[in-house]
Short mmCIF file of C-alpha atoms and ligand atoms in Angstrom, two decimals:
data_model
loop_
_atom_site.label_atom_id
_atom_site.label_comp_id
_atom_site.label_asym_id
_atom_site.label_seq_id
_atom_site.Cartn_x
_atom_site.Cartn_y
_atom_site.Cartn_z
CA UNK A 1 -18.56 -22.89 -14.49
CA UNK A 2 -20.18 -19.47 -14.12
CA UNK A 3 -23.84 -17.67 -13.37
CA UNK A 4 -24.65 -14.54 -12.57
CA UNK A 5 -27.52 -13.56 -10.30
CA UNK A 6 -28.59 -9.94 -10.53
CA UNK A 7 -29.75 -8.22 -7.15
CA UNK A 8 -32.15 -5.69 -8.71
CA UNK A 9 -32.65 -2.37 -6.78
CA UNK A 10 -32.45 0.75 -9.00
CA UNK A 11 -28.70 2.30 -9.19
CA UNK A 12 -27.67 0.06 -6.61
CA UNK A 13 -28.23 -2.49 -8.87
CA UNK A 14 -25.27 -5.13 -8.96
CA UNK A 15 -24.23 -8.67 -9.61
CA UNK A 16 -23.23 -11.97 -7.74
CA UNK A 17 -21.46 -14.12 -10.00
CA UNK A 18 -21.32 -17.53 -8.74
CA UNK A 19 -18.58 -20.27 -9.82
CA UNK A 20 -15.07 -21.43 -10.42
CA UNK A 21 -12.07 -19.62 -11.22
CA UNK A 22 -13.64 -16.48 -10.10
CA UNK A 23 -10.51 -15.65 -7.66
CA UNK A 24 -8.21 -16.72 -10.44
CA UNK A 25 -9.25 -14.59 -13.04
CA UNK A 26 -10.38 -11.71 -10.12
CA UNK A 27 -8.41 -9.00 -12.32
CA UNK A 28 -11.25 -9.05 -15.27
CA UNK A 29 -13.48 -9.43 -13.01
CA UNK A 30 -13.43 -6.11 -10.94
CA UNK A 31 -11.69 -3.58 -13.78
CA UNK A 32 -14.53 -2.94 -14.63
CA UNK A 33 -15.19 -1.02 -12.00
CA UNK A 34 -11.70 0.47 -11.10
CA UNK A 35 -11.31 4.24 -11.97
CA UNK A 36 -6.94 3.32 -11.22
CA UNK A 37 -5.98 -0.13 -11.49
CA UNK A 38 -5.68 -0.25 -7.61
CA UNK A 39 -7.57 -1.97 -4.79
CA UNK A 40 -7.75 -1.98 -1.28
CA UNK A 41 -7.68 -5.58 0.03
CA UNK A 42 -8.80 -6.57 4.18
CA UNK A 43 -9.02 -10.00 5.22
CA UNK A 44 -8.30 -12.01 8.24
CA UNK A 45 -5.31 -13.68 9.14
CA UNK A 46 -6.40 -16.90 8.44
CA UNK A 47 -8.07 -16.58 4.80
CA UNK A 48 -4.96 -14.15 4.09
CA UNK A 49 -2.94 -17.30 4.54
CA UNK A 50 -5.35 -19.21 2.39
CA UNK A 51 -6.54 -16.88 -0.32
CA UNK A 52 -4.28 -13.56 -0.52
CA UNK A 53 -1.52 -15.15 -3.12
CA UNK A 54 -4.54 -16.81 -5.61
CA UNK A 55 -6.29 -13.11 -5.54
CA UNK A 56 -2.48 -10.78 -6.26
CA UNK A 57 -2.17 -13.21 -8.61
CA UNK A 58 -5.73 -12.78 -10.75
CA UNK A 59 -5.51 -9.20 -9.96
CA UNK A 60 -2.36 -9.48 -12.21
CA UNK A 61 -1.85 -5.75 -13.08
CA UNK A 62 -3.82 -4.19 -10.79
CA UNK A 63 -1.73 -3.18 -7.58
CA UNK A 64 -3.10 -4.07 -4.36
CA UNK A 65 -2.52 -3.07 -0.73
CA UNK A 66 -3.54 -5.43 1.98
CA UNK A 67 -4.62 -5.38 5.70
CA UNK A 68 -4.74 -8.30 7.71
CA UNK A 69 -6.97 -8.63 10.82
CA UNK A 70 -7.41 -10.73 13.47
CA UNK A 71 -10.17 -13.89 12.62
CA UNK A 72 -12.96 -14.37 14.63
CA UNK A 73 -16.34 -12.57 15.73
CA UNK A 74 -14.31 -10.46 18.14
CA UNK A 75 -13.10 -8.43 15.53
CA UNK A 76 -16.43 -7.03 14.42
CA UNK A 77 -15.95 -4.21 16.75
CA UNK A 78 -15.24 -0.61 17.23
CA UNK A 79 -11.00 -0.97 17.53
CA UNK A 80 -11.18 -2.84 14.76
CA UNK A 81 -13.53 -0.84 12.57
CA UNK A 82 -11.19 2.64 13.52
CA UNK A 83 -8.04 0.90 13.14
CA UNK A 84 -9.76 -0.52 9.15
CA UNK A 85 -11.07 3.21 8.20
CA UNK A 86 -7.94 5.09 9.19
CA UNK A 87 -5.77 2.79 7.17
CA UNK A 88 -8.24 3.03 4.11
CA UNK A 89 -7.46 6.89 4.11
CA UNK A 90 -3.81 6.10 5.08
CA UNK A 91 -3.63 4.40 1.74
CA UNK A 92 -5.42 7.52 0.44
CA UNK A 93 -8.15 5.62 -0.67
CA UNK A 94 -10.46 8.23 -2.57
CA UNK A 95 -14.10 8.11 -3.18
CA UNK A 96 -13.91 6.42 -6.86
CA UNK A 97 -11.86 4.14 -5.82
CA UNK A 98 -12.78 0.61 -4.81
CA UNK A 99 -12.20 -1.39 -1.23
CA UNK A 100 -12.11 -5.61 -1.37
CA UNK A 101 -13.54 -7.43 1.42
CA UNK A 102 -11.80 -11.14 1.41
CA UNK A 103 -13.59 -13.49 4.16
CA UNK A 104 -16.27 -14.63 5.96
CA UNK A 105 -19.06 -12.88 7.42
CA UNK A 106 -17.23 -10.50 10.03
CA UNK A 107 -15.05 -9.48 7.14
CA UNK A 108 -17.90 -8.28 5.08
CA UNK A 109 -20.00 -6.93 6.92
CA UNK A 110 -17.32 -4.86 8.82
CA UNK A 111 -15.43 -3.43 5.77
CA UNK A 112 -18.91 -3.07 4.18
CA UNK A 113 -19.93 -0.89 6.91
CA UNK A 114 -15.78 0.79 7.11
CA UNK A 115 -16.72 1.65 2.91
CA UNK A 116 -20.12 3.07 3.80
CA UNK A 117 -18.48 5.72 6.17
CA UNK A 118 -15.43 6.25 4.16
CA UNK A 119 -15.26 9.76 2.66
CA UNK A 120 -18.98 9.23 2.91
CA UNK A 121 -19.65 6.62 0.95
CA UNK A 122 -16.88 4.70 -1.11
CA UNK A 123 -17.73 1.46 -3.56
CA UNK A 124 -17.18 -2.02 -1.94
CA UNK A 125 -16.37 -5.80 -3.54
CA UNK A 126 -17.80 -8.48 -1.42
CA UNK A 127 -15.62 -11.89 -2.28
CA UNK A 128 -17.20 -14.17 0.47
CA UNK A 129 -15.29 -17.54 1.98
CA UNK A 130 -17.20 -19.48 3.71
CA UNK A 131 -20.34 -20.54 2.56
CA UNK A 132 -22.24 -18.87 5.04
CA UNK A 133 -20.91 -15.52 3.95
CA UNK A 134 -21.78 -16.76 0.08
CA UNK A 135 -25.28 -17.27 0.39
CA UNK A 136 -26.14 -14.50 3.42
CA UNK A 137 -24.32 -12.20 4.63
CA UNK A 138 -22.33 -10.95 1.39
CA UNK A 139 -25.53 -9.82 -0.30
CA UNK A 140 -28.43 -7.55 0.98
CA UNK A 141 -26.61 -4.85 1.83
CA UNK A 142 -26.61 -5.28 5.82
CA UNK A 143 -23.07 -4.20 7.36
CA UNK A 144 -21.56 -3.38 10.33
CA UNK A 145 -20.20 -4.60 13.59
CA UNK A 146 -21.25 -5.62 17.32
CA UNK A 147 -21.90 -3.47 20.58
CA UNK A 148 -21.59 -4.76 24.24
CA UNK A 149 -25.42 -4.92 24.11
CA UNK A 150 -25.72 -7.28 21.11
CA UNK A 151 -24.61 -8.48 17.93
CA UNK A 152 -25.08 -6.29 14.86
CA UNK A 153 -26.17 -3.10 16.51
CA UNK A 154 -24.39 -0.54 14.63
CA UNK A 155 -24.60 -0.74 10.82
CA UNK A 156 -25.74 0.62 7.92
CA UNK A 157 -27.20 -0.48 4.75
CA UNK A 158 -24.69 -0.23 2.14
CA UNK A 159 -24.55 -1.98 -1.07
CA UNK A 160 -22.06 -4.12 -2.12
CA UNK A 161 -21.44 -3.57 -6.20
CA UNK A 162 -20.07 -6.54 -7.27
CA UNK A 163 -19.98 -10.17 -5.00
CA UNK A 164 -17.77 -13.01 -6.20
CA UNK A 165 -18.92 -16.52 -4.85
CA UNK A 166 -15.95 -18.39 -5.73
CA UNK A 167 -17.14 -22.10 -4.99
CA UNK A 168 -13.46 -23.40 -5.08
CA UNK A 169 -13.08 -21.62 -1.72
CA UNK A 170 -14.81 -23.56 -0.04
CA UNK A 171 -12.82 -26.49 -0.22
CA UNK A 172 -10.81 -24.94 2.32
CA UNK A 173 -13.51 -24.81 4.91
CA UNK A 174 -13.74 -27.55 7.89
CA UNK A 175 -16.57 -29.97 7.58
CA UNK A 176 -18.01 -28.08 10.78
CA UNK A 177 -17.67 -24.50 9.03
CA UNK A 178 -18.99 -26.19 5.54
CA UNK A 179 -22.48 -27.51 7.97
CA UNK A 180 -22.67 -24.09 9.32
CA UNK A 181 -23.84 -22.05 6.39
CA UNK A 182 -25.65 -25.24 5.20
CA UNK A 183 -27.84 -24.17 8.53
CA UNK A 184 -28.21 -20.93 5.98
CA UNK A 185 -28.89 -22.98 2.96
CA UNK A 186 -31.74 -25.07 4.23
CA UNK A 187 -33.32 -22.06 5.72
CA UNK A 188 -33.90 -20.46 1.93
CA UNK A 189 -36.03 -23.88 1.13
CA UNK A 190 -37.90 -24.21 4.19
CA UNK A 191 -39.07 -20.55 3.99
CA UNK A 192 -40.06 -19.94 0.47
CA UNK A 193 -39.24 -23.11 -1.67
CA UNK A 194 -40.36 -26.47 -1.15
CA UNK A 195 -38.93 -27.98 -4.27
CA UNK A 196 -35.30 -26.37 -3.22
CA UNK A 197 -35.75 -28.40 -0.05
CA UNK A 198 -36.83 -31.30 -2.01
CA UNK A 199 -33.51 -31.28 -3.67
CA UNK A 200 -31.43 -30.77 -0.63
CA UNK A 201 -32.95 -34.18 0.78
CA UNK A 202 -31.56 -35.58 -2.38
CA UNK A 203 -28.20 -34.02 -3.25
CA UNK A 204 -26.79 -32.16 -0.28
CA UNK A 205 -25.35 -34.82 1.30
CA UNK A 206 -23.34 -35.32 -1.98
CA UNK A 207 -22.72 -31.51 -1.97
CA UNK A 208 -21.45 -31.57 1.24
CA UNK A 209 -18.73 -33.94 0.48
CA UNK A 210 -17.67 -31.79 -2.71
CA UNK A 211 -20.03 -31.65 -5.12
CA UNK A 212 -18.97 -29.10 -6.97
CA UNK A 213 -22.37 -28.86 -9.29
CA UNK A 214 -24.40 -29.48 -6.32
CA UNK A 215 -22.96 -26.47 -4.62
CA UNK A 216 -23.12 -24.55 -7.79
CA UNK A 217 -26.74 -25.38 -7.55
CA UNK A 218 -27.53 -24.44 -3.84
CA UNK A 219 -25.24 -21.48 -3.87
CA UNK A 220 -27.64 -20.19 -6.21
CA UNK A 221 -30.99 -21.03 -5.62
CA UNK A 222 -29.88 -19.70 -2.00
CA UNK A 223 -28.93 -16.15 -3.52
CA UNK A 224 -32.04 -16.02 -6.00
CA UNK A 225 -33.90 -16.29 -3.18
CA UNK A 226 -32.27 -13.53 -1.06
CA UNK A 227 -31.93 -11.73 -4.01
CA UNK A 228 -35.74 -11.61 -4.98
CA UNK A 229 -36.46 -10.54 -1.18
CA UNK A 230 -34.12 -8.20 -0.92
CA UNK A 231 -34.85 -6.16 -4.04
CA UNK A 232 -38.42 -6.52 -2.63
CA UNK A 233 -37.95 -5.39 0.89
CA UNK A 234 -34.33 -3.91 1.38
CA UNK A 235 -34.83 -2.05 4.51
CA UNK A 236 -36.44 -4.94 6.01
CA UNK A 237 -40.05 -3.30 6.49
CA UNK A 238 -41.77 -6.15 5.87
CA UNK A 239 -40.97 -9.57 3.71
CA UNK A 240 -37.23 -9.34 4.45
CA UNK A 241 -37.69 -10.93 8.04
CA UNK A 242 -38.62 -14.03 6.53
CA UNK A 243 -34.74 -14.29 5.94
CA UNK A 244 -35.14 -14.32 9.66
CA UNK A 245 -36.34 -18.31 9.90
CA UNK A 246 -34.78 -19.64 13.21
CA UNK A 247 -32.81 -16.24 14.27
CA UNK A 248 -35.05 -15.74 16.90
CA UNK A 249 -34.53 -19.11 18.86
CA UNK A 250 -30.78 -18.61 17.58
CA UNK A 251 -30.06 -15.46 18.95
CA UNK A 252 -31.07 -16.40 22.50
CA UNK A 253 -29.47 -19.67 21.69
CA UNK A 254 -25.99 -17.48 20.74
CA UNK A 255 -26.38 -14.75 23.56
CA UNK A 256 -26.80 -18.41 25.90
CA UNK A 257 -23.84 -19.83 24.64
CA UNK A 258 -21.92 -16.37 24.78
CA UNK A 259 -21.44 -16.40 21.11
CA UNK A 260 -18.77 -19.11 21.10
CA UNK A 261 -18.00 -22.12 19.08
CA UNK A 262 -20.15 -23.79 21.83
CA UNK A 263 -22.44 -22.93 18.86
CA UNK A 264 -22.07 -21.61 15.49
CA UNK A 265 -24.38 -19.13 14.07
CA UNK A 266 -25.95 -21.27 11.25
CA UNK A 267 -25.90 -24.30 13.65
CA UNK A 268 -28.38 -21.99 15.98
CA UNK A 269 -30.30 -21.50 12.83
CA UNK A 270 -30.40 -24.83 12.08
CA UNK A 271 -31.80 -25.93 15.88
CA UNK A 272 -33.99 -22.43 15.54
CA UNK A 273 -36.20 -23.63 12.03
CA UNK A 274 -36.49 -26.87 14.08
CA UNK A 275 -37.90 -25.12 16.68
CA UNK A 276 -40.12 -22.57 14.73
CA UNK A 277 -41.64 -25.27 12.72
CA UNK A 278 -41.94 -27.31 16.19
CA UNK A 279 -44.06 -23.68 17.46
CA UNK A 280 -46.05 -23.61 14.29
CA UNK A 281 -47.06 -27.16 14.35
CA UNK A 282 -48.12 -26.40 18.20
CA UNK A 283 -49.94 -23.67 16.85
CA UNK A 284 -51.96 -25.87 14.34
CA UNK A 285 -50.43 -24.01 11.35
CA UNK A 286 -48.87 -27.19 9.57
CA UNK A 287 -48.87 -30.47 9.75
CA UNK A 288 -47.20 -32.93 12.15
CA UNK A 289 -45.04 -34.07 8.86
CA UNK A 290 -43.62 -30.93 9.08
CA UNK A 291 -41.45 -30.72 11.54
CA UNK A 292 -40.19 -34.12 12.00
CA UNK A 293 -39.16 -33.59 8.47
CA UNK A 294 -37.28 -30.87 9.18
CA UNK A 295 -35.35 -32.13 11.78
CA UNK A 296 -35.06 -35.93 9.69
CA UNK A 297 -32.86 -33.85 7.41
CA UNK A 298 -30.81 -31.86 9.59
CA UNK A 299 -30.10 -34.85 11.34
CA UNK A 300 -29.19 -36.61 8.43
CA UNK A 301 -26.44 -33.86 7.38
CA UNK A 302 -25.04 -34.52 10.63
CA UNK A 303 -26.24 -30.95 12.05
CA UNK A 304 -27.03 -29.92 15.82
CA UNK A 305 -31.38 -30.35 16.09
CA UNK A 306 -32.15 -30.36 19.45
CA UNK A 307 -30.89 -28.46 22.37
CA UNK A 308 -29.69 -31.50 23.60
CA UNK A 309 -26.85 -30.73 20.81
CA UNK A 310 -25.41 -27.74 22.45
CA UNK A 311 -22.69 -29.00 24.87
CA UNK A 312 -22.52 -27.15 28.50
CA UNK A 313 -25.28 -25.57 30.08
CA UNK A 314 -28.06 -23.55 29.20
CA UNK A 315 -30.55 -20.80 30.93
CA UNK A 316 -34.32 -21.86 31.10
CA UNK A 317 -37.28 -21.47 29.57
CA UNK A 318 -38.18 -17.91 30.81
CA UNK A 319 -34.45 -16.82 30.59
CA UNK A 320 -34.09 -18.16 27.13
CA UNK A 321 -37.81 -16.17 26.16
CA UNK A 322 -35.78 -12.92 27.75
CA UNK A 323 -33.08 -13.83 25.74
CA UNK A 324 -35.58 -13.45 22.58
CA UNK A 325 -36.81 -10.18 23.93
CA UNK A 326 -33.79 -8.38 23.43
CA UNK A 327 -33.31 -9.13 19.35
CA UNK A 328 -33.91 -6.45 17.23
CA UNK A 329 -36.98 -8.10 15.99
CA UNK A 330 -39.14 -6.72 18.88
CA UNK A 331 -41.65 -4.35 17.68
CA UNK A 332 -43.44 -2.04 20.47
CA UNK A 333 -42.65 -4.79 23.16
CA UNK A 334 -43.72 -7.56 20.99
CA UNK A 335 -41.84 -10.53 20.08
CA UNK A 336 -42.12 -10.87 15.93
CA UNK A 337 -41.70 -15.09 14.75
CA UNK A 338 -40.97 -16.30 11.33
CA UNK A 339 -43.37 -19.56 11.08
CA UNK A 340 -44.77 -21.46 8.65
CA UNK A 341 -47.85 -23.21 7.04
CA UNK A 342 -45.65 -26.33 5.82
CA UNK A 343 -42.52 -26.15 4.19
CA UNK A 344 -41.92 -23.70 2.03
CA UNK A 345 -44.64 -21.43 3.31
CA UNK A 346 -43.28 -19.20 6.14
CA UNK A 347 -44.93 -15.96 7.09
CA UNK A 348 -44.33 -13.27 9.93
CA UNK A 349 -46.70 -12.65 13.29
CA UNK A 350 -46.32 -11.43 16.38
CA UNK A 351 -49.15 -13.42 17.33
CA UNK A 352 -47.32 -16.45 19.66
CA UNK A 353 -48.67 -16.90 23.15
CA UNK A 354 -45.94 -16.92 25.51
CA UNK A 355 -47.62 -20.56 26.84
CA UNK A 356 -47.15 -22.36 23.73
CA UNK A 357 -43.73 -20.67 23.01
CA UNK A 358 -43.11 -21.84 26.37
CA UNK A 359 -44.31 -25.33 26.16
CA UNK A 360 -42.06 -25.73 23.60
CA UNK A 361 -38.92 -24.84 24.97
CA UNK A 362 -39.63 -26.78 27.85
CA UNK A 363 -39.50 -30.21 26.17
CA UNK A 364 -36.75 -28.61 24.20
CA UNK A 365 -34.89 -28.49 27.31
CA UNK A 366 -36.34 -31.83 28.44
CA UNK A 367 -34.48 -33.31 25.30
CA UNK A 368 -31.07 -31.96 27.27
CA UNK A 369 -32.06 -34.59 30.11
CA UNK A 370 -33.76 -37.43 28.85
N1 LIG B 401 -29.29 -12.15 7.08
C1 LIG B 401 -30.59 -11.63 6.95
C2 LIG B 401 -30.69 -10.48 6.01
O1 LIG B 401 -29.75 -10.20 5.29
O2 LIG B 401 -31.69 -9.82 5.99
#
């Protein structure tokens, strides 16, 4: 089981491949590209555990040095990000040659950003593990790692040139981790497909539980769509913040919850396109149907919906809205929202008066106490 969805953008032109057997037969897959049959291979600790022996062994011939950091966000830092470029040129990795990211999101994104500064620019293989990092943040180009003022601050754009979406990965994940980049999933149908979020109603609860053509299916509808916006917009200037469905209410949500497992990134997406179509509805933009729909199928996927989800406590309404003000989607002051006109049919504004944003976070809140 195998597709192949181009991203199309010039010479930076490359391809996701999507399916089974991809880690297996990893060897053929990336020769290709190898000027020496050698790679440079970082993961964390925990997928090294999981997923290091399957790769060596589809490698087969080609020789591969490995280094293993710590999991978790914490590691998308600074220490880390010195300590992953100085051993790339300790293993004299040269400018033709090719570095592996193995992992999740903090994986990719930091060795994506690591290749983009090495010897100015070195080649990068994006094989994402969790679904999260499968249908986001392993294509598009966006890398790099946190500062103490906020997640995702220093970066560059750097093209990946080859991503392999093995879906047999993911049978490793926890259901918890699995629901977490489903929050990532959903978000491609409520933004730009209604029929994709047709389907999910129908199937994901199957693909959830293993489906292994379902997830074939979302996987890559998810990436078409990124993939169409990204080749459109890939220095976010315009379209590409509709990727950004839910982040604002998430970040604040994440920054609230001091980026822990109090709440997972795709969870806060999930709880954020439940609140942005809540805000549009207010707004008169779509229908009433809308958002209870919405939140009818997170609910049924067993997702967090409601602030009344997120364990512990939480700022209020005006700290939350300062919470928003410090994402890096403010423009000149302004606060920029992804909403929508019904499913399917998100746009950009800036144009949200703080009352109704603030109207709806306090029954948000309310939900905490009832
Ligand atoms: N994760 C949003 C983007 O790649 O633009």
């Amino acid at each position: 089981m195998r597709e192949i969805v181009p991203v199309q953008l010039g010479a930076r032109s490359y391809e996701v491949r999507i399916g089974t057997g991809l880690l297996a037969n990893a060897g053929a897959e990336i020769a290709p590209l190898l000027q020496r049959p050698r790679v440079a291979v970082v993961a964390d600790e925990t997928v090294a555990d999981l997923h290091l022996e399957p790769l060596r062994a589809g490698l087969g011939e080609i020789e591969m040095v490995v280094l293993r950091l710590p999991p978790g966000e914490a590691t998308k830092s600074w220490p880390h990000f010195t300590r992953t470029v100085e051993w790339l040129l300790d293993q004299k990795v040269e400018r033709r040659d090719v570095v592996v990211a193995l992992g999740g999101g903090v994986i990719g994104d930091l060795v994506g950003f690591a290749a983009s500064v090495l010897r100015r620019g070195v080649r990068f293989v994006q094989i994402p593990t969790s679904l999260l990092a499968q249908v986001d943040s392993s294509v598009g180009g966006k890398t790099g790692i946190n500062a103490p003022q906020g997640k995702n601050l220093i970066g560059a754009f750097h093209q990946p040139s080859l991503v392999l979406a093995d879906l047999e990965v993911l049978g490793t994940l926890k259901p918890r981790d699995f629901l977490t980049g489903y929050g990532e999933v959903v978000k491609y149908g409520l933004l730009g497909d209604a029929a994709f979020f047709d389907w999910l109603e129908a199937h994901a609860p199957a693909m959830a539980a293993g489906d292994i053509e379902g997830r074939m299916h979302a996987v890559k509808r998810s990436i078409e769509m990124k993939a169409e916006i990204v080749a459109r917009d890939e220095t976010e200037q315009g379209d590409r913040a509709l990727l950004n469905l839910g982040h604002t209410f998430c970040h604040a949500l994440e920054a609230a919850t001091g980026y822990s497992d109090r709440l997972l990134h795709g969870e806060g997406v999930a709880i954020g396109c439940a609140l942005a179509f809540e805000l549009s509805q207010r707004l008169g933009l779509c229908a009433q149907e809308a958002p209870s729909r919405v939140r009818a199928h997170l609910r049924a996927m067993g997702m967090k919906v409601d602030l009344g989800d997120i364990e512990g406590d939480l700022p209020g309404t005006e700290a939350l809205i300062a919470l928003m003000a410090q994402d890096k989607k403010v423009e000149e002051g302004k606060l920029r929202f992804i909403l929508a006109r019904g499913i399917g049919q998100a746009f950009v504004t800036s144009q949200v008066p703080h009352e109704v944003l603030a109207g709806v976070l306090d029954d948000a809140l309310a939900t905490r106490r009832a």
